[in-house]
Every structure is written in structure tokens, then in C-alpha cells.
Amino acid sequence: MNRVHQILFLNRKTLGFSIGLIAIVFGALGMTAPKSDMPRHEDMVTAAQKFLEALGPGLGARAVFPFESEERFKWHFVPNEMFKRSGVSIKEMTYDQRKAAHALLRSALSSQGYLKATSIMQLEAVLREIEDRAGTRRFDRDPELYWFRIFGTPSNDSPWGWSVSGHHLSLNFSSVTNELTATTPLFTGSNPAHVLEGPYTGLRILAAEEDLARALLASLDESQRAKAILSPTAPKDILTENARRLNLEAPTGLPVSEMNENQRSLLMRLIAEYIQNLRRDLAHAKLEKIKKAGIEKIYFAWAGSTEPGKEHYYRVQGPNLLIEYDNTQNNANHIHAVLRDPEDDFGEDLLRKHYAESEHHKKNQ
């Protein structure tokens, strides 16, 4: 079974949902699953241009913001009733506009990432049914309430960006040139994390994010666990929330320098699970940047119960890497997980370098 299928076909109980989900996502849009994980940067530019063309002047005017706009830094992962989104939602789009929106998603994400993103959207319908049966629904759980925004003018040689955001999904891309693209913050979430009732019983969209971390934790000896486990109580959410800039203290927990080869391998597999949601060249660049900063400088930390089904949290932190994962809400069946770059969220470090080099170039002409 290949990596794409492992995301959804996690056990026999999920099989029916997985087939149905893929049929909904691709069939309703009149498209087939993406065949390649290696689009070029030009493909993302073209996809953004075609998306704007499909929107036309009316919706297009609502979707586009200046690249320097503060809107580029506004993101969240809570329901829309708690954080009002801007841009154009899928709900407002025609068939052709939706196809263009999904083409833009596929231009930046791997097959794994695209299926996770669309599965998170579709999980809103599952959550709506669960909450309606229990009589607990407070929010409009709608798979079409995800908003797309374009910042600046899509280009191969000047800064621009785009985002998609809604409940439990926030993807942010900032392109400086065709060779420099920032890909964080990248947030994924799942409620329920493990569907326990109804026709989709057994579904776990973010299974690997939990299972790989548990495998690493289980591999630690007593002295390593004493360093890795910071507290018997997990925080109630990811600590960085939706902050624009990260103000992080020095990493705590167990450093990679004190892990054996197998443990290092498990940690890198965990990191890769987050990064490989990106298309292959973006993921490769991200991993190389992390390795260049020094794998031995990365720390793994855990808080909360070590027992499956109980509240837990973990963090992976390095010079240019932060992963936070929290599963504490709804009786520890509600995941929030984020990938961030303390140096370059929203491409701010890339932009500083780009503008500095441009100014230097002008002075030396």
C-alpha cells in the first residue's frame, strides 16, 4: 500500500468512508486524483492566475489583497463564528471556480497533503451529524466554509502569496521568487480525531501524527522519558495559538543528541509526516533547511498522559522548526497540529533577504 492510501485506508473500518470521501471530493468536482507530486513553481503561479480568472471581477475583487496587507497575517483554525474570515468561500463558488480552487490547492500540496486537506473539510459534515444526534451543535459545520485569498499579483519573480482557511485548516504560502517560497504556518486539525460512531466509525485523518509520536515516546528508556515528559498535565491547546510571530523560549525536553539511531529515525519520520504534506520540491527544501541548521539541535517534548485515549500534547522544536500537537478537547478526541518556522513564517525572513539583495544590487549597478 503506498503512502497516499495509508492516510485514509487505516483499517478495514475506514474503507467505506475512504472510498466515499474520494468519490465526493474528486467526483463532485469532475476531476481525477493528482498524478504527480512534482509541479513546478510556475504551476502554482498559473493555478493562481486561472483561479482569479475563474472568479471574475466580482468575486476576484474580494479575493485579492495587497501583498503588504495585514490580512496576510490573519489566520486561525476555529469555526468562522469565532473568527470571521475574509476572501471567497468555496460555498460561493461555481463548479468551474471550485475546480480552479482545488487546482490551486494541488499546485502546492503533495497527494498526501491534498487528501488530508480535503478530508478535513469533509469531516465537517461528519461532525455536524454527530453533534446533531447529540443535540450539541453550536456552529455551522459546513465543508464549503473554507476561504481562499490571493495577496499581490501571482508572479515568478516578485513577492505574492495565497492562503486557504477555515475550521481546522489553515494553509499559508508566501512566494518571494520562483525559487523561494515560505510554507508556514501550516495548520491541520481533526474533530473527532477518531470517529467513534456512525457510518464512518474508525476514521482517523491525522493518525500518523499521533502514532509516530507515540512510537518515539515508547522507544525511550527511563532516563530519556524523564527529560522528554515535561508535565503529567497537557495544555488545553497548542501554546502558540494563532500568533503572527513566535516568541519562543529555549527548547526543552529530550535533545536529538541524546537519542539512539532508531529514535532519531522515528523523530525524522514524525517531522516528515508534517512536511510531506507539501509538494515534493517544497518539502525537500524544508527538510534540507532543517538538516542544515542541525538535527542534533532539535528537541522532543511530551506533556499529559502516555496512555492512548487520554489528554496529551507534544512539541518538536529546533532553530527553524516548531511542531505543536495537542489532543485534549472532547475527551481527548480533538486534534490541533501546526507546523511553523520561527525564522520564516509568512516568508518574512526571505522577504528581508530579498529586499536587502535587491537594494544592494541597485547600489552596485
Tab-separated table of N, CA and C in Angstrom, residues 53-172:
chain	number	residue	atom	x	y	z
A	53	GLU	N	-8.949	34.249	-12.753
A	53	GLU	CA	-9.721	34.361	-13.989
A	53	GLU	C	-11.096	33.728	-13.828
A	54	ALA	N	-11.126	32.576	-13.172
A	54	ALA	CA	-12.405	31.878	-12.972
A	54	ALA	C	-13.336	32.677	-12.063
A	55	LEU	N	-12.768	33.355	-11.072
A	55	LEU	CA	-13.598	34.147	-10.159
A	55	LEU	C	-14.221	35.341	-10.862
A	56	GLY	N	-13.521	35.908	-11.823
A	56	GLY	CA	-14.030	37.089	-12.494
A	56	GLY	C	-13.875	38.328	-11.629
A	57	PRO	N	-14.277	39.486	-12.149
A	57	PRO	CA	-14.048	40.748	-11.424
A	57	PRO	C	-14.811	40.858	-10.115
A	58	GLY	N	-16.000	40.266	-10.032
A	58	GLY	CA	-16.805	40.387	-8.818
A	58	GLY	C	-16.184	39.708	-7.618
A	59	LEU	N	-16.134	38.384	-7.654
A	59	LEU	CA	-15.535	37.641	-6.551
A	59	LEU	C	-14.032	37.874	-6.481
A	60	GLY	N	-13.414	38.106	-7.643
A	60	GLY	CA	-11.976	38.351	-7.676
A	60	GLY	C	-11.581	39.555	-6.840
A	61	ALA	N	-12.405	40.582	-6.854
A	61	ALA	CA	-12.109	41.785	-6.079
A	61	ALA	C	-12.114	41.491	-4.582
A	62	ARG	N	-12.938	40.540	-4.165
A	62	ARG	CA	-12.994	40.173	-2.752
A	62	ARG	C	-11.885	39.214	-2.364
A	63	ALA	N	-11.343	38.518	-3.335
A	63	ALA	CA	-10.316	37.508	-3.045
A	63	ALA	C	-8.921	38.097	-2.965
A	64	VAL	N	-8.679	39.240	-3.596
A	64	VAL	CA	-7.326	39.785	-3.725
A	64	VAL	C	-7.077	40.902	-2.716
A	65	PHE	N	-5.908	40.835	-2.072
A	65	PHE	CA	-5.464	41.847	-1.129
A	65	PHE	C	-4.037	42.250	-1.493
A	66	PRO	N	-3.619	43.454	-1.133
A	66	PRO	CA	-2.211	43.823	-1.362
A	66	PRO	C	-1.289	42.853	-0.614
A	67	PHE	N	-0.130	42.599	-1.173
A	67	PHE	CA	0.800	41.688	-0.523
A	67	PHE	C	1.209	42.212	0.852
A	68	GLU	N	1.285	43.523	1.003
A	68	GLU	CA	1.707	44.128	2.275
A	68	GLU	C	0.563	44.213	3.277
A	69	SER	N	-0.630	43.789	2.880
A	69	SER	CA	-1.793	43.911	3.747
A	69	SER	C	-1.649	43.084	5.022
A	70	GLU	N	-2.217	43.608	6.105
A	70	GLU	CA	-2.242	42.872	7.366
A	70	GLU	C	-3.084	41.608	7.253
A	71	GLU	N	-3.964	41.560	6.267
A	71	GLU	CA	-4.792	40.371	6.072
A	71	GLU	C	-3.939	39.121	5.857
A	72	ARG	N	-2.746	39.303	5.299
A	72	ARG	CA	-1.888	38.146	5.015
A	72	ARG	C	-1.472	37.422	6.292
A	73	PHE	N	-1.480	38.136	7.401
A	73	PHE	CA	-1.021	37.567	8.665
A	73	PHE	C	-2.174	37.125	9.564
A	74	LYS	N	-3.403	37.284	9.087
A	74	LYS	CA	-4.564	36.898	9.881
A	74	LYS	C	-4.978	35.472	9.532
A	75	TRP	N	-4.870	34.601	10.509
A	75	TRP	CA	-5.237	33.210	10.281
A	75	TRP	C	-5.735	32.602	11.593
A	76	HIS	N	-6.522	31.570	11.475
A	76	HIS	CA	-6.984	30.857	12.662
A	76	HIS	C	-7.504	29.497	12.241
A	77	PHE	N	-7.830	28.695	13.251
A	77	PHE	CA	-8.284	27.336	12.993
A	77	PHE	C	-9.603	27.035	13.694
A	78	VAL	N	-10.230	28.058	14.280
A	78	VAL	CA	-11.508	27.887	14.966
A	78	VAL	C	-12.652	28.092	13.969
A	79	PRO	N	-13.897	27.739	14.355
A	79	PRO	CA	-15.030	27.962	13.449
A	79	PRO	C	-15.174	29.424	13.057
A	80	ASN	N	-15.810	29.663	11.909
A	80	ASN	CA	-15.943	31.013	11.391
A	80	ASN	C	-16.726	31.921	12.329
A	81	GLU	N	-17.646	31.370	13.105
A	81	GLU	CA	-18.408	32.190	14.044
A	81	GLU	C	-17.506	32.792	15.112
A	82	MET	N	-16.347	32.166	15.354
A	82	MET	CA	-15.419	32.650	16.363
A	82	MET	C	-14.308	33.515	15.776
A	83	PHE	N	-14.120	33.438	14.468
A	83	PHE	CA	-13.060	34.207	13.803
A	83	PHE	C	-13.511	34.445	12.366
A	84	LYS	N	-13.956	35.666	12.088
A	84	LYS	CA	-14.528	35.975	10.777
A	84	LYS	C	-13.448	35.971	9.704
A	85	ARG	N	-13.634	35.149	8.670
A	85	ARG	CA	-12.672	35.079	7.576
A	85	ARG	C	-12.982	36.113	6.490
A	86	SER	N	-11.945	36.440	5.735
A	86	SER	CA	-12.092	37.289	4.550
A	86	SER	C	-11.752	36.452	3.326
A	87	GLY	N	-12.037	36.991	2.146
A	87	GLY	CA	-11.770	36.268	0.918
A	87	GLY	C	-13.047	35.703	0.325
A	88	VAL	N	-12.922	34.604	-0.395
A	88	VAL	CA	-14.073	33.977	-1.058
A	88	VAL	C	-14.162	32.531	-0.601
A	89	SER	N	-15.313	32.127	-0.134
A	89	SER	CA	-15.503	30.761	0.348
A	89	SER	C	-15.876	29.826	-0.800
A	90	ILE	N	-15.607	28.546	-0.593
A	90	ILE	CA	-15.991	27.540	-1.576
A	90	ILE	C	-17.500	27.572	-1.798
A	91	LYS	N	-18.243	27.858	-0.762
A	91	LYS	CA	-19.706	27.876	-0.840
A	91	LYS	C	-20.209	28.861	-1.884
A	92	GLU	N	-19.467	29.935	-2.100
A	92	GLU	CA	-19.875	30.976	-3.045
A	92	GLU	C	-19.464	30.667	-4.484
A	93	MET	N	-18.663	29.635	-4.681
A	93	MET	CA	-18.070	29.376	-5.991
A	93	MET	C	-18.945	28.503	-6.879
A	94	THR	N	-18.832	28.737	-8.166
A	94	THR	CA	-19.474	27.879	-9.153
A	94	THR	C	-18.633	26.613	-9.339
A	95	TYR	N	-19.153	25.709	-10.148
A	95	TYR	CA	-18.435	24.463	-10.436
A	95	TYR	C	-17.034	24.739	-10.968
A	96	ASP	N	-16.906	25.609	-11.973
A	96	ASP	CA	-15.605	25.896	-12.573
A	96	ASP	C	-14.683	26.618	-11.589
A	97	GLN	N	-15.242	27.482	-10.768
A	97	GLN	CA	-14.428	28.188	-9.784
A	97	GLN	C	-13.904	27.226	-8.721
A	98	ARG	N	-14.714	26.240	-8.354
A	98	ARG	CA	-14.267	25.239	-7.389
A	98	ARG	C	-13.144	24.388	-7.978
A	99	LYS	N	-13.276	24.028	-9.227
A	99	LYS	CA	-12.201	23.271	-9.885
A	99	LYS	C	-10.902	24.056	-9.853
A	100	ALA	N	-10.991	25.355	-10.115
A	100	ALA	CA	-9.787	26.195	-10.109
A	100	ALA	C	-9.217	26.318	-8.699
A	101	ALA	N	-10.088	26.393	-7.695
A	101	ALA	CA	-9.621	26.479	-6.311
A	101	ALA	C	-8.887	25.203	-5.910
A	102	HIS	N	-9.425	24.055	-6.299
A	102	HIS	CA	-8.767	22.794	-5.961
A	102	HIS	C	-7.479	22.603	-6.760
A	103	ALA	N	-7.431	23.131	-7.963
A	103	ALA	CA	-6.183	23.081	-8.730
A	103	ALA	C	-5.100	23.898	-8.031
A	104	LEU	N	-5.485	25.014	-7.424
A	104	LEU	CA	-4.522	25.824	-6.671
A	104	LEU	C	-4.026	25.049	-5.449
A	105	LEU	N	-4.936	24.377	-4.761
A	105	LEU	CA	-4.519	23.540	-3.631
A	105	LEU	C	-3.511	22.488	-4.075
A	106	ARG	N	-3.802	21.821	-5.177
A	106	ARG	CA	-2.940	20.732	-5.634
A	106	ARG	C	-1.588	21.239	-6.118
A	107	SER	N	-1.522	22.512	-6.501
A	107	SER	CA	-0.253	23.052	-7.005
A	107	SER	C	0.774	23.230	-5.893
A	108	ALA	N	0.335	23.236	-4.634
A	108	ALA	CA	1.260	23.446	-3.517
A	108	ALA	C	1.384	22.248	-2.599
A	109	LEU	N	0.435	21.319	-2.690
A	109	LEU	CA	0.410	20.188	-1.776
A	109	LEU	C	0.762	18.886	-2.481
A	110	SER	N	1.304	17.957	-1.715
A	110	SER	CA	1.510	16.603	-2.216
A	110	SER	C	0.164	15.898	-2.276
A	111	SER	N	0.140	14.703	-2.835
A	111	SER	CA	-1.097	13.915	-2.818
A	111	SER	C	-1.548	13.688	-1.385
A	112	GLN	N	-0.584	13.367	-0.504
A	112	GLN	CA	-0.894	13.183	0.915
A	112	GLN	C	-1.518	14.445	1.493
A	113	GLY	N	-0.895	15.585	1.260
A	113	GLY	CA	-1.380	16.842	1.817
A	113	GLY	C	-2.731	17.231	1.270
A	114	TYR	N	-2.929	17.022	-0.029
A	114	TYR	CA	-4.208	17.376	-0.644
A	114	TYR	C	-5.338	16.520	-0.086
A	115	LEU	N	-5.099	15.225	0.071
A	115	LEU	CA	-6.130	14.356	0.624
A	115	LEU	C	-6.406	14.677	2.091
A	116	LYS	N	-5.377	15.030	2.851
A	116	LYS	CA	-5.615	15.432	4.236
A	116	LYS	C	-6.457	16.704	4.285
A	117	ALA	N	-6.085	17.691	3.481
A	117	ALA	CA	-6.803	18.967	3.498
A	117	ALA	C	-8.269	18.790	3.130
A	118	THR	N	-8.537	18.071	2.060
A	118	THR	CA	-9.924	17.890	1.634
A	118	THR	C	-10.692	16.980	2.588
A	119	SER	N	-10.000	16.045	3.221
A	119	SER	CA	-10.651	15.186	4.211
A	119	SER	C	-11.055	15.991	5.440
A	120	ILE	N	-10.193	16.920	5.851
A	120	ILE	CA	-10.524	17.792	6.979
A	120	ILE	C	-11.766	18.615	6.655
A	121	MET	N	-11.848	19.119	5.438
A	121	MET	CA	-13.043	19.862	5.028
A	121	MET	C	-14.285	18.977	5.122
A	122	GLN	N	-14.208	17.780	4.562
A	122	GLN	CA	-15.359	16.891	4.544
A	122	GLN	C	-15.744	16.396	5.931
A	123	LEU	N	-14.790	16.383	6.864
A	123	LEU	CA	-15.085	15.937	8.221
A	123	LEU	C	-16.096	16.851	8.911
A	124	GLU	N	-16.235	18.077	8.422
A	124	GLU	CA	-17.245	18.973	8.981
A	124	GLU	C	-18.640	18.367	8.883
A	125	ALA	N	-18.925	17.660	7.789
A	125	ALA	CA	-20.231	17.027	7.634
A	125	ALA	C	-20.414	15.902	8.644
A	126	VAL	N	-19.343	15.162	8.906
A	126	VAL	CA	-19.389	14.094	9.907
A	126	VAL	C	-19.630	14.695	11.290
A	127	LEU	N	-18.918	15.772	11.599
A	127	LEU	CA	-19.067	16.427	12.897
A	127	LEU	C	-20.485	16.983	13.053
A	128	ARG	N	-21.043	17.518	11.981
A	128	ARG	CA	-22.408	18.048	12.035
A	128	ARG	C	-23.402	16.946	12.401
A	129	GLU	N	-23.263	15.782	11.777
A	129	GLU	CA	-24.167	14.671	12.074
A	129	GLU	C	-24.019	14.215	13.525
A	130	ILE	N	-22.779	14.113	13.995
A	130	ILE	CA	-22.540	13.682	15.371
A	130	ILE	C	-23.162	14.665	16.360
A	131	GLU	N	-22.928	15.956	16.118
A	131	GLU	CA	-23.449	16.967	17.040
A	131	GLU	C	-24.963	17.087	16.953
A	132	ASP	N	-25.527	16.913	15.762
A	132	ASP	CA	-26.987	16.957	15.633
A	132	ASP	C	-27.642	15.797	16.379
A	133	ARG	N	-27.046	14.607	16.288
A	133	ARG	CA	-27.600	13.457	17.012
A	133	ARG	C	-27.543	13.671	18.522
A	134	ALA	N	-26.448	14.329	18.978
A	134	ALA	CA	-26.282	14.561	20.409
A	134	ALA	C	-26.988	15.826	20.883
A	135	GLY	N	-27.460	16.641	19.940
A	135	GLY	CA	-28.111	17.894	20.295
A	135	GLY	C	-27.155	18.916	20.867
A	136	THR	N	-25.900	18.902	20.407
A	136	THR	CA	-24.874	19.790	20.973
A	136	THR	C	-24.319	20.800	19.965
A	137	ARG	N	-24.874	20.855	18.760
A	137	ARG	CA	-24.253	21.698	17.733
A	137	ARG	C	-24.481	23.184	18.003
A	138	ARG	N	-23.371	23.943	17.975
A	138	ARG	CA	-23.416	25.395	18.161
A	138	ARG	C	-22.955	26.153	16.932
A	139	PHE	N	-22.223	25.472	16.031
A	139	PHE	CA	-21.640	26.145	14.885
A	139	PHE	C	-22.153	25.531	13.582
A	140	ASP	N	-21.999	26.279	12.512
A	140	ASP	CA	-22.417	25.817	11.194
A	140	ASP	C	-21.321	24.921	10.622
A	141	ARG	N	-21.438	23.631	10.807
A	141	ARG	CA	-20.420	22.691	10.336
A	141	ARG	C	-20.647	22.433	8.853
A	142	ASP	N	-19.916	23.146	8.019
A	142	ASP	CA	-20.153	23.111	6.577
A	142	ASP	C	-18.835	22.897	5.836
A	143	PRO	N	-18.703	21.813	5.056
A	143	PRO	CA	-17.464	21.548	4.309
A	143	PRO	C	-17.136	22.607	3.254
A	144	GLU	N	-18.082	23.513	2.984
A	144	GLU	CA	-17.841	24.539	1.966
A	144	GLU	C	-17.404	25.869	2.567
A	145	LEU	N	-17.303	25.946	3.881
A	145	LEU	CA	-16.911	27.196	4.523
A	145	LEU	C	-15.402	27.246	4.730
A	146	TYR	N	-14.690	27.301	3.606
A	146	TYR	CA	-13.236	27.475	3.588
A	146	TYR	C	-12.935	28.586	2.594
A	147	TRP	N	-12.149	29.565	3.030
A	147	TRP	CA	-11.965	30.806	2.294
A	147	TRP	C	-10.592	30.864	1.620
A	148	PHE	N	-10.579	31.291	0.365
A	148	PHE	CA	-9.353	31.464	-0.414
A	148	PHE	C	-9.038	32.953	-0.548
A	149	ARG	N	-7.744	33.274	-0.447
A	149	ARG	CA	-7.293	34.652	-0.623
A	149	ARG	C	-5.994	34.665	-1.427
A	150	ILE	N	-5.827	35.700	-2.250
A	150	ILE	CA	-4.593	35.934	-3.005
A	150	ILE	C	-4.010	37.259	-2.542
A	151	PHE	N	-2.693	37.279	-2.328
A	151	PHE	CA	-2.028	38.502	-1.877
A	151	PHE	C	-1.046	38.966	-2.943
A	152	GLY	N	-1.272	40.154	-3.466
A	152	GLY	CA	-0.432	40.645	-4.537
A	152	GLY	C	-0.815	40.028	-5.864
A	153	THR	N	0.108	40.071	-6.813
A	153	THR	CA	-0.114	39.525	-8.157
A	153	THR	C	0.732	38.287	-8.345
A	154	PRO	N	0.104	37.141	-8.635
A	154	PRO	CA	0.887	35.908	-8.842
A	154	PRO	C	1.984	36.116	-9.872
A	155	SER	N	3.224	35.802	-9.482
A	155	SER	CA	4.365	36.115	-10.335
A	155	SER	C	5.508	35.148	-10.045
A	156	ASN	N	6.364	34.952	-11.039
A	156	ASN	CA	7.553	34.112	-10.876
A	156	ASN	C	8.743	34.878	-10.306
A	157	ASP	N	8.686	36.198	-10.310
A	157	ASP	CA	9.876	36.955	-9.909
A	157	ASP	C	9.606	38.112	-8.946
A	158	SER	N	8.413	38.196	-8.391
A	158	SER	CA	8.150	39.223	-7.388
A	158	SER	C	7.243	38.641	-6.308
A	159	PRO	N	7.257	39.228	-5.108
A	159	PRO	CA	6.524	38.648	-3.986
A	159	PRO	C	5.010	38.600	-4.196
A	160	TRP	N	4.424	37.494	-3.793
A	160	TRP	CA	2.977	37.321	-3.770
A	160	TRP	C	2.681	36.137	-2.847
A	161	GLY	N	1.426	35.908	-2.556
A	161	GLY	CA	1.085	34.789	-1.690
A	161	GLY	C	-0.372	34.414	-1.806
A	162	TRP	N	-0.747	33.370	-1.100
A	162	TRP	CA	-2.143	32.960	-1.064
A	162	TRP	C	-2.383	32.112	0.182
A	163	SER	N	-3.654	31.972	0.533
A	163	SER	CA	-3.991	31.166	1.705
A	163	SER	C	-5.371	30.552	1.525
A	164	VAL	N	-5.610	29.507	2.274
A	164	VAL	CA	-6.949	28.934	2.421
A	164	VAL	C	-7.139	28.657	3.901
A	165	SER	N	-8.299	29.022	4.419
A	165	SER	CA	-8.501	28.925	5.858
A	165	SER	C	-9.948	28.629	6.184
A	166	GLY	N	-10.146	27.845	7.223
A	166	GLY	CA	-11.461	27.517	7.755
A	166	GLY	C	-11.251	26.689	9.006
A	167	HIS	N	-12.316	26.067	9.493
A	167	HIS	CA	-12.198	25.286	10.715
A	167	HIS	C	-11.214	24.142	10.530
A	168	HIS	N	-10.168	24.140	11.343
A	168	HIS	CA	-9.170	23.069	11.397
A	168	HIS	C	-8.275	22.981	10.163
A	169	LEU	N	-8.250	24.035	9.357
A	169	LEU	CA	-7.325	24.047	8.221
A	169	LEU	C	-6.885	25.474	7.951
A	170	SER	N	-5.571	25.693	7.942
A	170	SER	CA	-5.034	26.989	7.554
A	170	SER	C	-3.712	26.761	6.842
A	171	LEU	N	-3.700	27.061	5.540
A	171	LEU	CA	-2.510	26.919	4.711
A	171	LEU	C	-2.098	28.308	4.254
A	172	ASN	N	-0.805	28.616	4.400
A	172	ASN	CA	-0.310	29.954	4.064
A	172	ASN	C	0.966	29.844	3.246
